[in-house]
Coordinates of N, CA and C in Angstrom, one line a residue:
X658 N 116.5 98.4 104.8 CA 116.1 99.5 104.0 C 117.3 100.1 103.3
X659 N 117.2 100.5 102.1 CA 118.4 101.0 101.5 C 118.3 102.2 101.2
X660 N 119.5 102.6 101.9 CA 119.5 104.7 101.9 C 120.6 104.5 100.7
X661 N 119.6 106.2 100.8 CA 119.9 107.0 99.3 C 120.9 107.8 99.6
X662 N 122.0 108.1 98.2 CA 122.6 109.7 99.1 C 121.7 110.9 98.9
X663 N 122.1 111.5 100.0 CA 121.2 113.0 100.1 C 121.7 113.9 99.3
X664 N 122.7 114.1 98.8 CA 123.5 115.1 97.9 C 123.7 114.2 96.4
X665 N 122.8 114.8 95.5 CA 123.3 114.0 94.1 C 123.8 115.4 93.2
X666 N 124.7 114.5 92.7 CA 125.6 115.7 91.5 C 124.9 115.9 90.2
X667 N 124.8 117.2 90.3 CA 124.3 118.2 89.3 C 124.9 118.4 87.7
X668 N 124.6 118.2 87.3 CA 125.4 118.9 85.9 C 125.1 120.2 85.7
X669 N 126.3 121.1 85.1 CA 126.0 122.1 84.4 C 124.4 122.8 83.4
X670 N 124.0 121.6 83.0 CA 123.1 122.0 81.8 C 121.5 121.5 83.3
X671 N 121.7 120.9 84.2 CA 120.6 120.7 85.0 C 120.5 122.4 85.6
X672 N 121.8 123.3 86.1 CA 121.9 124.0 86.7 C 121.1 125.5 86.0
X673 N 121.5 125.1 84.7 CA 121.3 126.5 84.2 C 119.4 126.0 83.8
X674 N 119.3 124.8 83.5 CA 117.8 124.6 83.3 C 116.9 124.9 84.9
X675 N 117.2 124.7 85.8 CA 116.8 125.0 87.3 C 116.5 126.7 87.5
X676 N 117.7 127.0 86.8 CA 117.8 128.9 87.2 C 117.2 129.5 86.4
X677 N 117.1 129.2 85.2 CA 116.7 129.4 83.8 C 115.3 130.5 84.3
X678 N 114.3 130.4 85.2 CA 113.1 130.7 85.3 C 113.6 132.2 86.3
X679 N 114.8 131.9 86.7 CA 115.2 133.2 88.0 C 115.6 134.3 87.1
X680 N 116.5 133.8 86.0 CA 117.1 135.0 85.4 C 116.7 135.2 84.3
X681 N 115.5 134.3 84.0 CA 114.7 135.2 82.7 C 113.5 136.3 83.4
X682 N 113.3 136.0 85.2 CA 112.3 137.0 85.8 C 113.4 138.3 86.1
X683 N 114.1 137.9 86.3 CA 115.5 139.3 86.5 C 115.0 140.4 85.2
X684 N 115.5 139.2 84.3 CA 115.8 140.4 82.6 C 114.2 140.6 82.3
X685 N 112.8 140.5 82.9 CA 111.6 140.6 82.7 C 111.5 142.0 83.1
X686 N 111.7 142.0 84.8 CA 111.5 143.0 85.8 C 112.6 144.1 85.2
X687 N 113.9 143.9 84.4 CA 114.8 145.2 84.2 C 114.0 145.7 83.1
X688 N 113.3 144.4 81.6 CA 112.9 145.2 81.0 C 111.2 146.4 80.6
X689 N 110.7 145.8 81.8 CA 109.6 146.2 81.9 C 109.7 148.1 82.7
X690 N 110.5 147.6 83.3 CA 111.4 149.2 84.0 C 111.5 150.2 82.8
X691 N 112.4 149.1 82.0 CA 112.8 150.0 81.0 C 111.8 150.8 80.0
X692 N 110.3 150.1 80.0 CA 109.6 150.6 79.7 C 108.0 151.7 80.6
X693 N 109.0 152.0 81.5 CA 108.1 151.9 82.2 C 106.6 151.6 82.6
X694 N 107.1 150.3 82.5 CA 105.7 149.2 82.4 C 105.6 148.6 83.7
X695 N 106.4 148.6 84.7 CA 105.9 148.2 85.7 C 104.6 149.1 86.5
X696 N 104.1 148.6 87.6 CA 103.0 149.2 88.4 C 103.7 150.0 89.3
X697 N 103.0 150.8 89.9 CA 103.4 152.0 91.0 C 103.8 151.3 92.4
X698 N 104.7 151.9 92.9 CA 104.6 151.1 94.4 C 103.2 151.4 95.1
X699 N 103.5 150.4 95.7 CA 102.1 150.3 97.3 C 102.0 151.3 97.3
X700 N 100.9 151.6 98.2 CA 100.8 152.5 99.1 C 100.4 152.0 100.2
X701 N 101.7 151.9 101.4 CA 101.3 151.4 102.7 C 100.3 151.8 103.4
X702 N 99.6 150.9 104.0 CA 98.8 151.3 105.2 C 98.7 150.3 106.2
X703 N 99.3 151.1 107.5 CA 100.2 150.3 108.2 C 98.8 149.7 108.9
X704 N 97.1 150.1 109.4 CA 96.1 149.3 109.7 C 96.0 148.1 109.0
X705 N 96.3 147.9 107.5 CA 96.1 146.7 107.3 C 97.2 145.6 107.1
X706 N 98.5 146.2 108.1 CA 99.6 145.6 108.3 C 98.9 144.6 109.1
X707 N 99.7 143.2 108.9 CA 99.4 141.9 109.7 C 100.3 142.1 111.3
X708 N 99.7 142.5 112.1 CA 99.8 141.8 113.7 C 101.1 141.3 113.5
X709 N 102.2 141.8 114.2 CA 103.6 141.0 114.2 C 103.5 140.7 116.0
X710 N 104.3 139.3 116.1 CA 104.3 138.7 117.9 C 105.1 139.8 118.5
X711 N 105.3 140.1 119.8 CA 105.9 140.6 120.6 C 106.7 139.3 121.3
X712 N 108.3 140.1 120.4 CA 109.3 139.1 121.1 C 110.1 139.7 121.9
X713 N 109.8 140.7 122.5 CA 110.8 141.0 123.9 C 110.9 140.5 124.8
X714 N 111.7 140.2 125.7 CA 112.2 139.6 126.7 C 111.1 140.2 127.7
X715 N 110.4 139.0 128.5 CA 109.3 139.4 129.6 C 109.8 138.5 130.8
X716 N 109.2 139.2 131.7 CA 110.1 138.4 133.0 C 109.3 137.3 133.4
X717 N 109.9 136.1 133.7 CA 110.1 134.5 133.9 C 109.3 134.5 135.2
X718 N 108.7 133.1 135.1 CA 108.2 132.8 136.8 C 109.2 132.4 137.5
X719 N 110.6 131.6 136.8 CA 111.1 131.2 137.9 C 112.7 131.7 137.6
X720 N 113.6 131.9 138.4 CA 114.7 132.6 137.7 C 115.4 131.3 136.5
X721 N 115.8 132.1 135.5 CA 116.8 131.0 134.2 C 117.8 130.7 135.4
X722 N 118.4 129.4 135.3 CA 119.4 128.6 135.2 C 120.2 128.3 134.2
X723 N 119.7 127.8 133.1 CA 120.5 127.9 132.1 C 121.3 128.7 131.3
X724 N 122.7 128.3 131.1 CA 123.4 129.5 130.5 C 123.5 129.6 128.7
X725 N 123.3 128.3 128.3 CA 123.0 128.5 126.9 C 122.3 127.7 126.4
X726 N 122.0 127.8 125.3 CA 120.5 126.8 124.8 C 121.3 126.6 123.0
X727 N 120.8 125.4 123.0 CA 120.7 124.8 120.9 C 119.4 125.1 120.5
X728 N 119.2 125.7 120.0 CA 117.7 125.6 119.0 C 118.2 124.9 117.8
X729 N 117.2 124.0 117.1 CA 117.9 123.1 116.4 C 116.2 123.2 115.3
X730 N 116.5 124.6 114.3 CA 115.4 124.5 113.3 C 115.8 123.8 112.3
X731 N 114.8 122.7 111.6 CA 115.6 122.1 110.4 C 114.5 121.4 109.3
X732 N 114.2 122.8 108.8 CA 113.1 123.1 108.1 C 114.3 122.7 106.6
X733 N 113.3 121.0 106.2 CA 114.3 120.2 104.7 C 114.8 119.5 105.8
X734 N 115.0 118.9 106.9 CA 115.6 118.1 107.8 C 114.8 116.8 107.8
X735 N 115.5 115.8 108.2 CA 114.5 114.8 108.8 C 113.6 114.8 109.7
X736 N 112.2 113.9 109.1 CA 111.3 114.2 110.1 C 111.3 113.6 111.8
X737 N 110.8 114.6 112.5 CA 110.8 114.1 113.7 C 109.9 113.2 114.2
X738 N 109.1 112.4 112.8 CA 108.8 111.5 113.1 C 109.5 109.5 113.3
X739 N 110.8 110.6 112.2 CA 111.6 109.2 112.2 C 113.0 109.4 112.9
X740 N 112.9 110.5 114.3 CA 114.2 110.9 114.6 C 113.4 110.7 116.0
X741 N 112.9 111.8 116.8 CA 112.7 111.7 118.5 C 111.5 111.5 118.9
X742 N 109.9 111.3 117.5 CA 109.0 111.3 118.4 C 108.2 110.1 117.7
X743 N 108.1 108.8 118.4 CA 107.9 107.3 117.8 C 105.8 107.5 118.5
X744 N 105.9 107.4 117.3 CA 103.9 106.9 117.0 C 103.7 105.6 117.0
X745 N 103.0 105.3 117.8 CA 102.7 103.0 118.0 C 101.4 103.0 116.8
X746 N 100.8 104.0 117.6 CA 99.3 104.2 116.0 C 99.9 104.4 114.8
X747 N 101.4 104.9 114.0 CA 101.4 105.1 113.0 C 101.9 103.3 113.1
X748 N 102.8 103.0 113.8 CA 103.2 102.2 113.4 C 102.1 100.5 112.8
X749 N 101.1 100.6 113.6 CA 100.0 99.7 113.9 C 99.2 99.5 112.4
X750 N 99.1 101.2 112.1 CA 98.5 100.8 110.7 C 99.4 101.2 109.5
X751 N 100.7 100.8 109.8 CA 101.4 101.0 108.6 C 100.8 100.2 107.3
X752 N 100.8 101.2 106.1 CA 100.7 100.7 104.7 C 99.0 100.0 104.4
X753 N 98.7 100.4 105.9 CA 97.5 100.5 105.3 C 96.4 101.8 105.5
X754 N 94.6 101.8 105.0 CA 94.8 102.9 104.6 C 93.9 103.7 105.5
X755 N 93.6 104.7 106.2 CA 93.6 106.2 107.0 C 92.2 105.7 107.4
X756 N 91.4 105.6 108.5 CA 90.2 104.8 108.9 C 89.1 106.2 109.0
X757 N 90.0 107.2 109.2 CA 89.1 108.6 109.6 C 89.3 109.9 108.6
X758 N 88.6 110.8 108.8 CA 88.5 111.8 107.6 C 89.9 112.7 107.6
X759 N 89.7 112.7 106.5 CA 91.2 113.7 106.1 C 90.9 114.8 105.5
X760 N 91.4 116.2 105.7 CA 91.9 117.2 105.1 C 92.7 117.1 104.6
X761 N 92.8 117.1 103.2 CA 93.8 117.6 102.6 C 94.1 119.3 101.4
X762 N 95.5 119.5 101.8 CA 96.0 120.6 101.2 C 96.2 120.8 99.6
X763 N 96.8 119.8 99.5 CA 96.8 119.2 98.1 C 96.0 117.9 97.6
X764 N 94.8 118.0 97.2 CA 94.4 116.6 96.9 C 94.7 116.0 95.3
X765 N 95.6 116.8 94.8 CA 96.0 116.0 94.1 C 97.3 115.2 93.8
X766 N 98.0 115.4 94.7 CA 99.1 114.4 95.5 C 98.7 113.4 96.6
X767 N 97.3 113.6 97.2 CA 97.0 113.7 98.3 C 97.4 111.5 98.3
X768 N 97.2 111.1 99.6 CA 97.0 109.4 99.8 C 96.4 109.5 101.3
X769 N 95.8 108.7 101.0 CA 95.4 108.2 102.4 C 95.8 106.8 103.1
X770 N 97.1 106.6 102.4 CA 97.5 105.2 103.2 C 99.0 105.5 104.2
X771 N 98.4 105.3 105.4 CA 99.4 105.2 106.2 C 100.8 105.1 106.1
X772 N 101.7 105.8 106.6 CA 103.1 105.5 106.2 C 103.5 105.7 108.2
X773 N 104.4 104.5 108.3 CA 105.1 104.3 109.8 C 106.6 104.9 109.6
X774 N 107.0 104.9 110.4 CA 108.4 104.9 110.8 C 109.6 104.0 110.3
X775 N 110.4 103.6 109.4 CA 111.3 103.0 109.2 C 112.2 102.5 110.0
X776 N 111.9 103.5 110.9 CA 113.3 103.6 112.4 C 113.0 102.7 113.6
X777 N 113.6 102.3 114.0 CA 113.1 101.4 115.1 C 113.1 102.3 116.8
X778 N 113.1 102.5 117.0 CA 112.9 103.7 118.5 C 113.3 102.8 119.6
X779 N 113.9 103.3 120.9 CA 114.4 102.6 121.9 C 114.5 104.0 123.4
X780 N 114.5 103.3 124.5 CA 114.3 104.2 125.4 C 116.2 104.3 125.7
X781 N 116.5 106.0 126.4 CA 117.8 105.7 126.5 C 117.6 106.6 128.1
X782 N 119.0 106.5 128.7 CA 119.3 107.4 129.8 C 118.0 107.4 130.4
X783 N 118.5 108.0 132.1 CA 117.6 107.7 133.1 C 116.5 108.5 133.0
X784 N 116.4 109.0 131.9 CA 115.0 110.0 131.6 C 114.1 109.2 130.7
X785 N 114.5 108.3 130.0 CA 113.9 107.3 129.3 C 113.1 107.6 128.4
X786 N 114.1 108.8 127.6 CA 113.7 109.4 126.5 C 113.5 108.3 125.4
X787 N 112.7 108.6 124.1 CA 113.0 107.5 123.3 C 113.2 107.9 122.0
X788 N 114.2 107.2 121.4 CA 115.2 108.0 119.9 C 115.3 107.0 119.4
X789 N 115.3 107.2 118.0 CA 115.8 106.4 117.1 C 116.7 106.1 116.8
X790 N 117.2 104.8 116.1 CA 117.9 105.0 115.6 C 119.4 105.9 114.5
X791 N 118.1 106.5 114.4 CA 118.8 107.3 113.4 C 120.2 108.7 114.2
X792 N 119.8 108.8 115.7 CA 120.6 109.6 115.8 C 121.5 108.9 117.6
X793 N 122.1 107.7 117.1 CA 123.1 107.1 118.0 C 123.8 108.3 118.9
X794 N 124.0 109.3 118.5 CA 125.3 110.3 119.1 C 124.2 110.8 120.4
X795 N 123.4 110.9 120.3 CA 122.2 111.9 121.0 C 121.5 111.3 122.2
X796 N 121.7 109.6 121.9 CA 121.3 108.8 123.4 C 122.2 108.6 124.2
X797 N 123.6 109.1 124.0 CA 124.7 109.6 125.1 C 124.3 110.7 125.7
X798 N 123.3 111.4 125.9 CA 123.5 112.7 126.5 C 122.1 113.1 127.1
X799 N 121.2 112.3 126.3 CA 120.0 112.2 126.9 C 119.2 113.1 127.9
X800 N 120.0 112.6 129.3 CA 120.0 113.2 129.9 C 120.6 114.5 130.9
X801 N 121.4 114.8 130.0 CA 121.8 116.6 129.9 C 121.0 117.4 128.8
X802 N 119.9 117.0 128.5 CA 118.9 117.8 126.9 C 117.9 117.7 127.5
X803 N 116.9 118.7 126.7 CA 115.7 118.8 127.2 C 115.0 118.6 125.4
X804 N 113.9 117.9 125.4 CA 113.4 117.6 124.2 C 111.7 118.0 124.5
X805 N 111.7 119.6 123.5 CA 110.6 119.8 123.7 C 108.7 119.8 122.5
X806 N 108.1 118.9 123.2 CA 107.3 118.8 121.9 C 105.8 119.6 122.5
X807 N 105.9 120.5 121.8 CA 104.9 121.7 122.3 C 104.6 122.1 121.1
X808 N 104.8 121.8 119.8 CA 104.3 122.4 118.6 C 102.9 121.8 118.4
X809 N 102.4 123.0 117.7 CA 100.9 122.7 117.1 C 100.2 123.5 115.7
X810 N 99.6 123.0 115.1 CA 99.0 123.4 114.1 C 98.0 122.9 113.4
X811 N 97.2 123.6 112.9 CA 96.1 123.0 112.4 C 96.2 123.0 110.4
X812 N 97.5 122.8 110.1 CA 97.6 122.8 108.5 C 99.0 121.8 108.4
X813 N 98.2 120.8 107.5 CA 99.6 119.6 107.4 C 100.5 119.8 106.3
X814 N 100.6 121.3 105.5 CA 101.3 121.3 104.5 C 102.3 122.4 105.4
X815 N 103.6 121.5 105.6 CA 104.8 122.3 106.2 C 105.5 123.7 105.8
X816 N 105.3 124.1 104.5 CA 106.2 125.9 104.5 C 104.3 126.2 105.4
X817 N 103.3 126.1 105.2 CA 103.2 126.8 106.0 C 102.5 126.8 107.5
X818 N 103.0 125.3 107.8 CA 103.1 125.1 109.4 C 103.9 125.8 110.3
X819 N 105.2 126.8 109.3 CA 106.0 126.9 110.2 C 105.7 128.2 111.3

């Protein structure tokens, strides 16, 4: 398979065509001020504030051991379907096309033909984790990591899976 680079160079005249929509909304919002043509602020009302989680520190069933942790968010990252978590079902019906119903977010990008893994996966260390190829450095250590797959969601369009 032939990789691409991830970083391609920009020109000047791409740069200002990309921003072009940010700083003509800048000089929109100063001149509408200027006229006082914008709308009034809100008026909060904190009942129809959305429910925020409680993230304070609650006490553990069993005492921490651990002294420090990696969280490793990488949201624009490679998928962890071609990095630590290998599918045999995606792999089985690669390229061809989705046998059961689909929701989609966008159906007009939408496809319904299977796409596998490029990566080849392999078990490593006495925990017999399994990783791809893609990240050689990471099946040295295997077993000093904990790899947790506990995420869930019921929407396949990622900003807002997260």
């Amino acid at each position: 398979m032939k990789q691409q680079s991830i970083s391609a160079p920009h020109s000047r005249r791409h740069f200002l065509a990309s921003g072009s929509m940010g700083i003509g909304s800048l000089a929109l919002s100063w001149l509408l001020n200027q006229d006082q043509a914008l709308a009034k602020p809100a008026v909060v009302r904190p009942e129809l504030e959305k429910k925020q989680f409680d993230l304070s520190l609650k006490p553990t069933h069993h005492p921490p051991r651990a002294k420090a942790m990696i969280s490793m968010f990488m949201q624009g990252g490679p998928s962890h379907l071609d990095m630590f978590d290998p599918k045999p079902m995606l792999q089985k019906y690669d390229g061809k096309k989705f046998p059961g119903d689909i929701k989609y977010d966008n159906a007009a990008q939408a496809s319904s033909k299977v796409l596998g893994s490029p990566w080849k996966f392999s078990k490593h260390g006495q925990c017999g984790m399994e990783l791809s190829e893609l990240v050689p450095g990471l099946s040295e250590v295997v077993d000093d990591i904990v790899l947790m797959r506990s995420m869930h969601t019921s929407v396949n369009n990622h900003g807002q899976s997260i």
